[in-house]
Amino acid sequence: MLSIRMEPQSMATSLTGIFTPNMTPLDAAGQINEAELRRYIDWLIERGVHGLYPNGSTGEFTRFTPEERRRIVEIVCDQTHGRVPILAGAAEANVRETLRACEAYKEYGAKSAAIVSPFYYRLSPGAVYAYFRDIALNTPIDVTLYNIPMFASPIDVHTVQRLAEFPRIIGIKDSSGDIASMLRMMAAVETTRPDFSFLTGWEPALVPMLAMGCHGGTLAMSGVVPEVTRRIYNLAKAGQWLQARALQMLLTDLFDRIIFGADFPEGVRIAVEARGFRLGASRQPIDASQVVDRTELARIINSLLERIDGVQT
Amino acid sequence: MLSIRMEPQSMATSLTGIFTPNMTPLDAAGQINEAELRRYIDWLIERGVHGLYPNGSTGEFTRFTPEERRRIVEIVCDQTHGRVPILAGAAEANVRETLRACEAYKEYGAKSAAIVSPFYYRLSPGAVYAYFRDIALNTPIDVTLYNIPMFASPIDVHTVQRLAEFPRIIGIKDSSGDIASMLRMMAAVETTRPDFSFLTGWEPALVPMLAMGCHGGTLAMSGVVPEVTRRIYNLAKAGQWLQARALQMLLTDLFDRIIFGADFPEGVRIAVEARGFRLGASRQPIDASQVVDRTELARIINSLLERIDGVQT
Amino acid sequence: MLSIRMEPQSMATSLTGIFTPNMTPLDAAGQINEAELRRYIDWLIERGVHGLYPNGSTGEFTRFTPEERRRIVEIVCDQTHGRVPILAGAAEANVRETLRACEAYKEYGAKSAAIVSPFYYRLSPGAVYAYFRDIALNTPIDVTLYNIPMFASPIDVHTVQRLAEFPRIIGIKDSSGDIASMLRMMAAVETTRPDFSFLTGWEPALVPMLAMGCHGGTLAMSGVVPEVTRRIYNLAKAGQWLQARALQMLLTDLFDRIIFGADFPEGVRIAVEARGFRLGASRQPIDASQVVDRTELARIINSLLERIDGVQT
Amino acid sequence: MLSIRMEPQSMATSLTGIFTPNMTPLDAAGQINEAELRRYIDWLIERGVHGLYPNGSTGEFTRFTPEERRRIVEIVCDQTHGRVPILAGAAEANVRETLRACEAYKEYGAKSAAIVSPFYYRLSPGAVYAYFRDIALNTPIDVTLYNIPMFASPIDVHTVQRLAEFPRIIGIKDSSGDIASMLRMMAAVETTRPDFSFLTGWEPALVPMLAMGCHGGTLAMSGVVPEVTRRIYNLAKAGQWLQARALQMLLTDLFDRIIFGADFPEGVRIAVEARGFRLGASRQPIDASQVVDRTELARIINSLLERIDGVQT
């Protein structure tokens, strides 16, 4: 029905491709399982993810202490050892604490800090701007804005435009799934900041977003089926939109089952375990009523993996 | 950055292209201004709209009486005289009254009735299904579902899938702007009903929707700048996505000013008047505080029209 | 725990007590069942409702034609024959049509027209004001504002204040259930318009609203258990708040089951049938999945009726 | 219009009266200003607040580190020295960390920990239940649930009912302002747990909530005008509802200006400063556009204070 060729981008942006907001395995005592985390990182890189994003929403950043969040980034950076870039989630109690985390992350070797908009309180655009401005002026490391309006104060188009004036702010990860809004952001920023990265954090919007010029995604599903998200990205780069769209439909189906089948991100945990990792029990106690059918989920994942074997990249 | 070629569709769907949900001009007494309506219809067809959609939300269907709604469709069908297909909005008090409108519309020569989901009450998916099922089983004319969740009961993916089993239901016009949701609908329907039409009613989503395989749109802006929406559609069909995307940005800007600058659809009325039509005062009295800058709006429209002159189709 | 005495109000407001937004029985052909409607009206008046409110949301006003809406008011006025005041719902396509309905209602003998805020489109406060202003300046009969933000454009506090300047506007029926908002409205209006009526349309808020000085309610449940809503009102007037509160808890429980158990107002229909009336099938077709347990509902209603026998008024 | 006598409650609940969710003053370096905090605590107690609630939403708990949150509770407990009970806000990264905070708070002498529902992620009722259950089973100190659906996962009626089975859970602070919902909670709990406390955290609902049997409130405004909230509470206890209602109207007006005039809780900070305290700049940077008129705010507060001098308790 349709075919697209994507030409090489004239101006390289700093962040492209599929980043995995990886979960952090826990041991029987509920502590970070470092060995399993390292094994998981290796597995993801081997299966083609373009980068890692520890301490994202999928990574349950709010359920760790400030010290643990640093330790997670340290382990991920160490294990990655420069093979792929690290977008390290930093969201501490206030500007000062967030900056301290950025300083630590820089030392560990992270490429950029991904900073979620202030949450709990719903702040106005002016306050959201002021928060990121104070960070942009003082951070020792590049910063990616993280917009996730269902959980945190929204970062609107005008605010992104104003924040793009700071060189330290190099992109935005948008988990709203609102493609029209993302296009408005692009229109507002791309002439003055052609290097600014737009990454989607909403799986069902991946292919249309790539078709409209987004640079990639930070996708929970890439932690479950990195082979599939990589394949979609490659198909899009090659202009094979018909095949990309077909895989999008399957990815959306998997996403819907995992995301809407249990409190987020519990479904992701179970799905990653289906790929052979021991993530341990969540620190958020689970109600007995919320039991995911692991066998059914494994079946769907396997079926999806089998189908991409037939897709030519 | 990117170029796309869209190949001829293997299976013709019944509804393709850009349909205009035209407004209905009123005279000084607040009655239908038939002469101006006929002049407006001619102007739209001459500027390339693929179809007309009287009694849509832009057409203020709720502000006319049942008799007036029929008369509007009658005039539009008569004036169109088969040059383009008519999607005639039918939304009466209940199934029986809506069916009566469909019968009248068929006589006038409309191709399909576009039927909005029940509004005022927010119905569950089962009740929405039952409403359209009873219509589908009894209508003498094809029916297009009209999903506009900000104003009416939402038509969800599963309900579209169930309703696509009725041959009389030939498509859906979706004004949610939710591209991911539209893709889910397509995935659910396209294998069993390859003739089913997907039309977007949300201007900022037009190009990404076309890139994903939608068949067109019913767009208020096509009543203001039909040259632009036609150009975008042609560019998309020709695979000129880079240029289509550039025009999308400008169309979105116009849309945002018109839609968010005044209570819908008052901004559309003023914009259509800027193109040279006398639409008369709305039947919904306007508050003094809500005055649109007509000069500024005309300037933006003219600027947009000048810019498409430079775009090669 | 607490007892309250309510003193006689120093200034009589025009509308006080419990008004029933009565449903309209239909016959096997789906037409208005006049005989059953008359029988139902008598039954309600005999059981103590202070007034009737045909063509309310519970009365499914949107599912009747303009002619039928007039006929319903005509029958209710005729059958009531002055025994209780009639608040007649008027909500036609636009100001002119609504005014025509008001003229007809006046002839039938209605005390006031209850006019819902414009719906389908979500209008700004200024437009809501302009709509009611144009009606207030031209209506031949008193008008009650009807605020039901879940279905229609909200009428905010400032708009109520501005509209209270028109003598023809004599009160507001608020179905938001937001007691704090109602208190803000009262504070804004009661000094300049001590005769202005505040009626709640949300059953679970009845007793707290009465405790704060509301004048009554228009309550769907009064069409099911008029004995109970009358008893609550009498207890409140007598300052028997402890007993009123106890009955409130039971009324809320019944309301929750009826309102959240099926698409509104289908649960009310079934509950009224449990009291011995044949209401006929709804004009909105019902999905098979939405079947209410009539036996269980009858049991709860009977249990509630038995309990009020023991409450002293 | 109405008068109410509230009789002595037959069963004392553990928490009654007005609790102040006090802000924490900061010095020029952005650190806790202990001296000013102690001075503020004394001032509040002298003006009649029944208890203190450090680390509430008004107290900006999310903007402090875990260590600072402990230190704040320690100072407040020390300075209070048993004069009034302390409800200490505990909301750490997970169950284990929250329990550690509870242990520390117990040592400091807090009466109860107020624990907000999990935030950032929006959890289902089952997960909210599981979170509080695990806390209830292990806490060394009583726990008050904190429901604030605009910021955190909602705690619904059925979940409150299930959680009330744990003796350690002694009440709920509800900031939804939904009186009907609070009544449903009371109906669900009061027979089995007559000692369970219901406190409102929404100023505009205070008097209707007290009229319906709530035990008090945790109110940001009590940190600004403790004289007024105490007076309202005393009037309610004395059954002087007419006067309580009149003060409610004025309190709501102050609340609306403070809460909706700036990003919460910035307006509270400015208002407390108007009473003579140096709170220092917020840790959340403020945008230049968000400047509150301090003179106007001071005028309104003074006007309110003057008016209560004329109200007889």
PDB file of N, CA and C in Angstrom, chain B residues 29 31 57 60-65 93-97 116 118-124 126-127 129-131 133-134 148 151 263-264 283-287 290, chain C residues 29 31 57 60-65 93-97 116 118-124 126-127 129-131 133-134 148 151 263-264 283-285 287 290:
ATOM      1  N   ALA B  29     -32.491  37.034   9.158  1.00  0.00           N
ATOM      2  CA  ALA B  29     -33.549  36.550  10.046  1.00  0.00           C
ATOM      3  C   ALA B  29     -33.155  35.261  10.754  1.00  0.00           C
ATOM      4  N   GLN B  31     -32.486  32.474   9.230  1.00  0.00           N
ATOM      5  CA  GLN B  31     -32.951  31.311   8.477  1.00  0.00           C
ATOM      6  C   GLN B  31     -31.872  30.867   7.478  1.00  0.00           C
ATOM      7  N   SER B  57     -20.392  18.395  12.936  1.00  0.00           N
ATOM      8  CA  SER B  57     -20.232  19.259  14.106  1.00  0.00           C
ATOM      9  C   SER B  57     -19.901  20.683  13.675  1.00  0.00           C
ATOM     10  N   GLU B  60     -22.859  22.666  12.766  1.00  0.00           N
ATOM     11  CA  GLU B  60     -23.777  23.023  13.850  1.00  0.00           C
ATOM     12  C   GLU B  60     -25.103  22.271  13.778  1.00  0.00           C
ATOM     13  N   PHE B  61     -25.030  20.974  13.515  1.00  0.00           N
ATOM     14  CA  PHE B  61     -26.278  20.217  13.307  1.00  0.00           C
ATOM     15  C   PHE B  61     -27.243  20.318  14.474  1.00  0.00           C
ATOM     16  N   THR B  62     -26.721  20.451  15.687  1.00  0.00           N
ATOM     17  CA  THR B  62     -27.630  20.464  16.842  1.00  0.00           C
ATOM     18  C   THR B  62     -28.443  21.755  16.924  1.00  0.00           C
ATOM     19  N   ARG B  63     -28.041  22.779  16.183  1.00  0.00           N
ATOM     20  CA  ARG B  63     -28.716  24.071  16.297  1.00  0.00           C
ATOM     21  C   ARG B  63     -29.804  24.266  15.251  1.00  0.00           C
ATOM     22  N   PHE B  64     -30.054  23.225  14.466  1.00  0.00           N
ATOM     23  CA  PHE B  64     -31.141  23.261  13.490  1.00  0.00           C
ATOM     24  C   PHE B  64     -32.246  22.310  13.932  1.00  0.00           C
ATOM     25  N   THR B  65     -33.443  22.518  13.407  1.00  0.00           N
ATOM     26  CA  THR B  65     -34.548  21.598  13.694  1.00  0.00           C
ATOM     27  C   THR B  65     -34.424  20.388  12.769  1.00  0.00           C
ATOM     28  N   ALA B  93     -33.440  12.132  17.259  1.00  0.00           N
ATOM     29  CA  ALA B  93     -33.695  11.850  18.670  1.00  0.00           C
ATOM     30  C   ALA B  93     -33.509  10.388  19.057  1.00  0.00           C
ATOM     31  N   ASN B  94     -33.718   9.495  18.106  1.00  0.00           N
ATOM     32  CA  ASN B  94     -33.621   8.081  18.435  1.00  0.00           C
ATOM     33  C   ASN B  94     -33.473   7.279  17.142  1.00  0.00           C
ATOM     34  N   VAL B  95     -33.382   5.960  17.270  1.00  0.00           N
ATOM     35  CA  VAL B  95     -33.139   5.115  16.090  1.00  0.00           C
ATOM     36  C   VAL B  95     -34.185   5.369  15.018  1.00  0.00           C
ATOM     37  N   ARG B  96     -35.436   5.383  15.426  1.00  0.00           N
ATOM     38  CA  ARG B  96     -36.505   5.535  14.449  1.00  0.00           C
ATOM     39  C   ARG B  96     -36.396   6.855  13.686  1.00  0.00           C
ATOM     40  N   GLU B  97     -36.182   7.933  14.415  1.00  0.00           N
ATOM     41  CA  GLU B  97     -36.094   9.246  13.766  1.00  0.00           C
ATOM     42  C   GLU B  97     -34.846   9.340  12.891  1.00  0.00           C
ATOM     43  N   VAL B 116     -23.383  10.256  14.140  1.00  0.00           N
ATOM     44  CA  VAL B 116     -22.610  10.460  15.356  1.00  0.00           C
ATOM     45  C   VAL B 116     -23.109   9.501  16.435  1.00  0.00           C
ATOM     46  N   PRO B 118     -24.408   8.278  20.018  1.00  0.00           N
ATOM     47  CA  PRO B 118     -25.364   8.976  20.895  1.00  0.00           C
ATOM     48  C   PRO B 118     -24.657   9.966  21.812  1.00  0.00           C
ATOM     49  N   PHE B 119     -25.252  11.132  21.963  1.00  0.00           N
ATOM     50  CA  PHE B 119     -24.614  12.145  22.812  1.00  0.00           C
ATOM     51  C   PHE B 119     -25.543  12.570  23.937  1.00  0.00           C
ATOM     52  N   TYR B 120     -25.110  13.526  24.714  1.00  0.00           N
ATOM     53  CA  TYR B 120     -25.695  13.961  25.980  1.00  0.00           C
ATOM     54  C   TYR B 120     -25.402  12.867  27.004  1.00  0.00           C
ATOM     55  N   TYR B 121     -26.160  11.787  27.030  1.00  0.00           N
ATOM     56  CA  TYR B 121     -25.805  10.667  27.897  1.00  0.00           C
ATOM     57  C   TYR B 121     -24.484  10.074  27.409  1.00  0.00           C
ATOM     58  N   ARG B 122     -23.675   9.611  28.335  1.00  0.00           N
ATOM     59  CA  ARG B 122     -22.454   8.908  27.961  1.00  0.00           C
ATOM     60  C   ARG B 122     -22.744   7.417  28.041  1.00  0.00           C
ATOM     61  N   LEU B 123     -22.887   6.787  26.905  1.00  0.00           N
ATOM     62  CA  LEU B 123     -23.277   5.384  26.894  1.00  0.00           C
ATOM     63  C   LEU B 123     -22.079   4.447  26.923  1.00  0.00           C
ATOM     64  N   SER B 124     -22.340   3.248  27.428  1.00  0.00           N
ATOM     65  CA  SER B 124     -21.320   2.209  27.458  1.00  0.00           C
ATOM     66  C   SER B 124     -21.147   1.630  26.053  1.00  0.00           C
ATOM     67  N   GLY B 126     -21.504  -1.283  24.910  1.00  0.00           N
ATOM     68  CA  GLY B 126     -22.596  -2.173  24.511  1.00  0.00           C
ATOM     69  C   GLY B 126     -23.797  -1.407  23.976  1.00  0.00           C
ATOM     70  N   ALA B 127     -24.121  -0.300  24.602  1.00  0.00           N
ATOM     71  CA  ALA B 127     -25.265   0.494  24.160  1.00  0.00           C
ATOM     72  C   ALA B 127     -24.949   1.217  22.854  1.00  0.00           C
ATOM     73  N   TYR B 129     -22.973   0.058  20.581  1.00  0.00           N
ATOM     74  CA  TYR B 129     -23.088  -1.006  19.587  1.00  0.00           C
ATOM     75  C   TYR B 129     -24.558  -1.242  19.216  1.00  0.00           C
ATOM     76  N   ALA B 130     -25.404  -1.360  20.237  1.00  0.00           N
ATOM     77  CA  ALA B 130     -26.813  -1.680  19.992  1.00  0.00           C
ATOM     78  C   ALA B 130     -27.484  -0.587  19.162  1.00  0.00           C
ATOM     79  N   TYR B 131     -27.106   0.660  19.411  1.00  0.00           N
ATOM     80  CA  TYR B 131     -27.682   1.781  18.659  1.00  0.00           C
ATOM     81  C   TYR B 131     -27.339   1.667  17.173  1.00  0.00           C
ATOM     82  N   ARG B 133     -26.174  -0.967  15.616  1.00  0.00           N
ATOM     83  CA  ARG B 133     -26.670  -2.237  15.055  1.00  0.00           C
ATOM     84  C   ARG B 133     -28.097  -2.064  14.564  1.00  0.00           C
ATOM     85  N   ASP B 134     -28.953  -1.465  15.380  1.00  0.00           N
ATOM     86  CA  ASP B 134     -30.343  -1.288  14.977  1.00  0.00           C
ATOM     87  C   ASP B 134     -30.463  -0.395  13.752  1.00  0.00           C
ATOM     88  N   ILE B 148     -16.498  11.044  18.034  1.00  0.00           N
ATOM     89  CA  ILE B 148     -15.977  12.335  18.493  1.00  0.00           C
ATOM     90  C   ILE B 148     -16.102  12.372  20.011  1.00  0.00           C
ATOM     91  N   PHE B 151     -17.303  15.130  22.477  1.00  0.00           N
ATOM     92  CA  PHE B 151     -18.689  15.610  22.466  1.00  0.00           C
ATOM     93  C   PHE B 151     -19.724  14.495  22.641  1.00  0.00           C
ATOM     94  N   ASP B 263     -15.053  29.681  20.909  1.00  0.00           N
ATOM     95  CA  ASP B 263     -15.870  28.475  21.059  1.00  0.00           C
ATOM     96  C   ASP B 263     -16.119  27.851  19.691  1.00  0.00           C
ATOM     97  N   PHE B 264     -15.835  26.578  19.570  1.00  0.00           N
ATOM     98  CA  PHE B 264     -16.086  25.869  18.321  1.00  0.00           C
ATOM     99  C   PHE B 264     -17.572  25.890  17.995  1.00  0.00           C
ATOM    100  N   ARG B 283     -26.604  31.023  15.593  1.00  0.00           N
ATOM    101  CA  ARG B 283     -27.804  30.894  16.420  1.00  0.00           C
ATOM    102  C   ARG B 283     -27.439  30.796  17.891  1.00  0.00           C
ATOM    103  N   GLN B 284     -26.203  30.468  18.168  1.00  0.00           N
ATOM    104  CA  GLN B 284     -25.737  30.485  19.553  1.00  0.00           C
ATOM    105  C   GLN B 284     -25.225  31.896  19.819  1.00  0.00           C
ATOM    106  N   PRO B 285     -25.916  32.658  20.695  1.00  0.00           N
ATOM    107  CA  PRO B 285     -25.466  34.034  20.909  1.00  0.00           C
ATOM    108  C   PRO B 285     -24.024  34.079  21.410  1.00  0.00           C
ATOM    109  N   ILE B 286     -23.309  35.073  20.932  1.00  0.00           N
ATOM    110  CA  ILE B 286     -21.883  35.200  21.248  1.00  0.00           C
ATOM    111  C   ILE B 286     -21.712  36.254  22.333  1.00  0.00           C
ATOM    112  N   ASP B 287     -20.828  35.953  23.272  1.00  0.00           N
ATOM    113  CA  ASP B 287     -20.535  36.909  24.320  1.00  0.00           C
ATOM    114  C   ASP B 287     -19.562  37.956  23.779  1.00  0.00           C
ATOM    115  N   GLN B 290     -15.839  37.363  23.438  1.00  0.00           N
ATOM    116  CA  GLN B 290     -15.268  36.412  22.498  1.00  0.00           C
ATOM    117  C   GLN B 290     -15.228  36.982  21.080  1.00  0.00           C
TER     118      GLN B 290
ATOM    119  N   ALA C  29     -45.649   0.089  20.957  1.00  0.00           N
ATOM    120  CA  ALA C  29     -45.195   0.671  19.688  1.00  0.00           C
ATOM    121  C   ALA C  29     -44.126   1.738  19.899  1.00  0.00           C
ATOM    122  N   GLN C  31     -44.564   4.492  21.550  1.00  0.00           N
ATOM    123  CA  GLN C  31     -45.173   5.816  21.644  1.00  0.00           C
ATOM    124  C   GLN C  31     -45.520   6.142  23.106  1.00  0.00           C
ATOM    125  N   SER C  57     -33.236  14.977  32.538  1.00  0.00           N
ATOM    126  CA  SER C  57     -32.314  13.943  32.035  1.00  0.00           C
ATOM    127  C   SER C  57     -32.868  12.557  32.324  1.00  0.00           C
ATOM    128  N   GLU C  60     -35.324  11.416  29.852  1.00  0.00           N
ATOM    129  CA  GLU C  60     -34.821  11.117  28.497  1.00  0.00           C
ATOM    130  C   GLU C  60     -35.264  12.138  27.462  1.00  0.00           C
ATOM    131  N   PHE C  61     -35.181  13.429  27.814  1.00  0.00           N
ATOM    132  CA  PHE C  61     -35.732  14.441  26.915  1.00  0.00           C
ATOM    133  C   PHE C  61     -35.113  14.407  25.512  1.00  0.00           C
ATOM    134  N   THR C  62     -33.836  13.979  25.428  1.00  0.00           N
ATOM    135  CA  THR C  62     -33.198  13.998  24.108  1.00  0.00           C
ATOM    136  C   THR C  62     -33.736  12.919  23.165  1.00  0.00           C
ATOM    137  N   ARG C  63     -34.439  11.954  23.719  1.00  0.00           N
ATOM    138  CA  ARG C  63     -34.906  10.826  22.895  1.00  0.00           C
ATOM    139  C   ARG C  63     -36.322  11.022  22.365  1.00  0.00           C
ATOM    140  N   PHE C  64     -36.896  12.191  22.662  1.00  0.00           N
ATOM    141  CA  PHE C  64     -38.219  12.520  22.124  1.00  0.00           C
ATOM    142  C   PHE C  64     -38.087  13.626  21.074  1.00  0.00           C
ATOM    143  N   THR C  65     -39.078  13.737  20.224  1.00  0.00           N
ATOM    144  CA  THR C  65     -39.078  14.825  19.237  1.00  0.00           C
ATOM    145  C   THR C  65     -39.586  16.097  19.925  1.00  0.00           C
ATOM    146  N   ALA C  93     -33.380  23.263  19.935  1.00  0.00           N
ATOM    147  CA  ALA C  93     -32.180  23.401  19.107  1.00  0.00           C
ATOM    148  C   ALA C  93     -31.436  24.721  19.294  1.00  0.00           C
ATOM    149  N   ASN C  94     -32.166  25.754  19.681  1.00  0.00           N
ATOM    150  CA  ASN C  94     -31.515  27.066  19.801  1.00  0.00           C
ATOM    151  C   ASN C  94     -32.422  27.985  20.613  1.00  0.00           C
ATOM    152  N   VAL C  95     -32.008  29.205  20.818  1.00  0.00           N
ATOM    153  CA  VAL C  95     -32.761  30.129  21.676  1.00  0.00           C
ATOM    154  C   VAL C  95     -34.205  30.264  21.194  1.00  0.00           C
ATOM    155  N   ARG C  96     -34.371  30.476  19.893  1.00  0.00           N
ATOM    156  CA  ARG C  96     -35.718  30.697  19.357  1.00  0.00           C
ATOM    157  C   ARG C  96     -36.639  29.498  19.617  1.00  0.00           C
ATOM    158  N   GLU C  97     -36.116  28.305  19.344  1.00  0.00           N
ATOM    159  CA  GLU C  97     -36.942  27.107  19.526  1.00  0.00           C
ATOM    160  C   GLU C  97     -37.226  26.862  21.006  1.00  0.00           C
ATOM    161  N   VAL C 116     -31.601  23.310  30.466  1.00  0.00           N
ATOM    162  CA  VAL C 116     -30.241  22.781  30.589  1.00  0.00           C
ATOM    163  C   VAL C 116     -29.284  23.676  29.799  1.00  0.00           C
ATOM    164  N   PRO C 118     -26.368  24.656  27.217  1.00  0.00           N
ATOM    165  CA  PRO C 118     -26.136  24.078  25.886  1.00  0.00           C
ATOM    166  C   PRO C 118     -25.259  22.836  25.968  1.00  0.00           C
ATOM    167  N   PHE C 119     -25.633  21.817  25.211  1.00  0.00           N
ATOM    168  CA  PHE C 119     -24.842  20.591  25.258  1.00  0.00           C
ATOM    169  C   PHE C 119     -24.334  20.235  23.874  1.00  0.00           C
ATOM    170  N   TYR C 120     -23.684  19.111  23.785  1.00  0.00           N
ATOM    171  CA  TYR C 120     -22.877  18.640  22.659  1.00  0.00           C
ATOM    172  C   TYR C 120     -21.609  19.489  22.611  1.00  0.00           C
ATOM    173  N   TYR C 121     -21.671  20.693  22.070  1.00  0.00           N
ATOM    174  CA  TYR C 121     -20.506  21.572  22.152  1.00  0.00           C
ATOM    175  C   TYR C 121     -20.268  21.927  23.620  1.00  0.00           C
ATOM    176  N   ARG C 122     -19.008  22.069  23.989  1.00  0.00           N
ATOM    177  CA  ARG C 122     -18.680  22.533  25.349  1.00  0.00           C
ATOM    178  C   ARG C 122     -18.398  24.029  25.251  1.00  0.00           C
ATOM    179  N   LEU C 123     -19.326  24.818  25.710  1.00  0.00           N
ATOM    180  CA  LEU C 123     -19.197  26.268  25.553  1.00  0.00           C
ATOM    181  C   LEU C 123     -18.468  26.906  26.728  1.00  0.00           C
ATOM    182  N   SER C 124     -17.863  28.045  26.445  1.00  0.00           N
ATOM    183  CA  SER C 124     -17.185  28.829  27.474  1.00  0.00           C
ATOM    184  C   SER C 124     -18.230  29.538  28.333  1.00  0.00           C
ATOM    185  N   GLY C 126     -18.758  32.603  28.921  1.00  0.00           N
ATOM    186  CA  GLY C 126     -19.375  33.753  28.254  1.00  0.00           C
ATOM    187  C   GLY C 126     -20.510  33.343  27.323  1.00  0.00           C
ATOM    188  N   ALA C 127     -20.314  32.257  26.611  1.00  0.00           N
ATOM    189  CA  ALA C 127     -21.352  31.802  25.686  1.00  0.00           C
ATOM    190  C   ALA C 127     -22.541  31.212  26.449  1.00  0.00           C
ATOM    191  N   TYR C 129     -23.476  32.197  29.358  1.00  0.00           N
ATOM    192  CA  TYR C 129     -24.173  33.389  29.842  1.00  0.00           C
ATOM    193  C   TYR C 129     -25.051  33.986  28.743  1.00  0.00           C
ATOM    194  N   ALA C 130     -24.484  34.151  27.555  1.00  0.00           N
ATOM    195  CA  ALA C 130     -25.215  34.796  26.456  1.00  0.00           C
ATOM    196  C   ALA C 130     -26.467  34.012  26.092  1.00  0.00           C
ATOM    197  N   TYR C 131     -26.364  32.691  26.140  1.00  0.00           N
ATOM    198  CA  TYR C 131     -27.509  31.840  25.818  1.00  0.00           C
ATOM    199  C   TYR C 131     -28.649  32.077  26.805  1.00  0.00           C
ATOM    200  N   ARG C 133     -28.982  34.587  28.879  1.00  0.00           N
ATOM    201  CA  ARG C 133     -29.392  35.999  28.855  1.00  0.00           C
ATOM    202  C   ARG C 133     -30.461  36.212  27.782  1.00  0.00           C
ATOM    203  N   ASP C 134     -30.207  35.686  26.591  1.00  0.00           N
ATOM    204  CA  ASP C 134     -31.180  35.868  25.515  1.00  0.00           C
ATOM    205  C   ASP C 134     -32.512  35.206  25.840  1.00  0.00           C
ATOM    206  N   ILE C 148     -25.484  20.528  34.723  1.00  0.00           N
ATOM    207  CA  ILE C 148     -25.152  19.103  34.793  1.00  0.00           C
ATOM    208  C   ILE C 148     -23.872  18.887  33.990  1.00  0.00           C
ATOM    209  N   PHE C 151     -22.791  16.146  31.469  1.00  0.00           N
ATOM    210  CA  PHE C 151     -23.474  15.983  30.178  1.00  0.00           C
ATOM    211  C   PHE C 151     -23.499  17.273  29.336  1.00  0.00           C
ATOM    212  N   ASP C 263     -26.456   1.815  32.154  1.00  0.00           N
ATOM    213  CA  ASP C 263     -26.398   3.137  31.527  1.00  0.00           C
ATOM    214  C   ASP C 263     -27.575   3.978  32.006  1.00  0.00           C
ATOM    215  N   PHE C 264     -27.278   5.153  32.501  1.00  0.00           N
ATOM    216  CA  PHE C 264     -28.332   6.066  32.939  1.00  0.00           C
ATOM    217  C   PHE C 264     -29.227   6.430  31.755  1.00  0.00           C
ATOM    218  N   ARG C 283     -36.199   3.752  24.126  1.00  0.00           N
ATOM    219  CA  ARG C 283     -35.923   4.025  22.712  1.00  0.00           C
ATOM    220  C   ARG C 283     -34.445   3.852  22.398  1.00  0.00           C
ATOM    221  N   GLN C 284     -33.624   3.841  23.406  1.00  0.00           N
ATOM    222  CA  GLN C 284     -32.205   3.530  23.205  1.00  0.00           C
ATOM    223  C   GLN C 284     -32.078   2.025  23.348  1.00  0.00           C
ATOM    224  N   PRO C 285     -31.756   1.330  22.242  1.00  0.00           N
ATOM    225  CA  PRO C 285     -31.678  -0.136  22.349  1.00  0.00           C
ATOM    226  C   PRO C 285     -30.658  -0.558  23.394  1.00  0.00           C
ATOM    227  N   ASP C 287     -28.104  -3.319  25.177  1.00  0.00           N
ATOM    228  CA  ASP C 287     -27.251  -4.444  24.842  1.00  0.00           C
ATOM    229  C   ASP C 287     -27.571  -5.593  25.785  1.00  0.00           C
ATOM    230  N   GLN C 290     -26.218  -5.803  29.326  1.00  0.00           N
ATOM    231  CA  GLN C 290     -26.617  -4.876  30.381  1.00  0.00           C
ATOM    232  C   GLN C 290     -27.975  -5.247  30.972  1.00  0.00           C
TER     233      GLN C 290
END
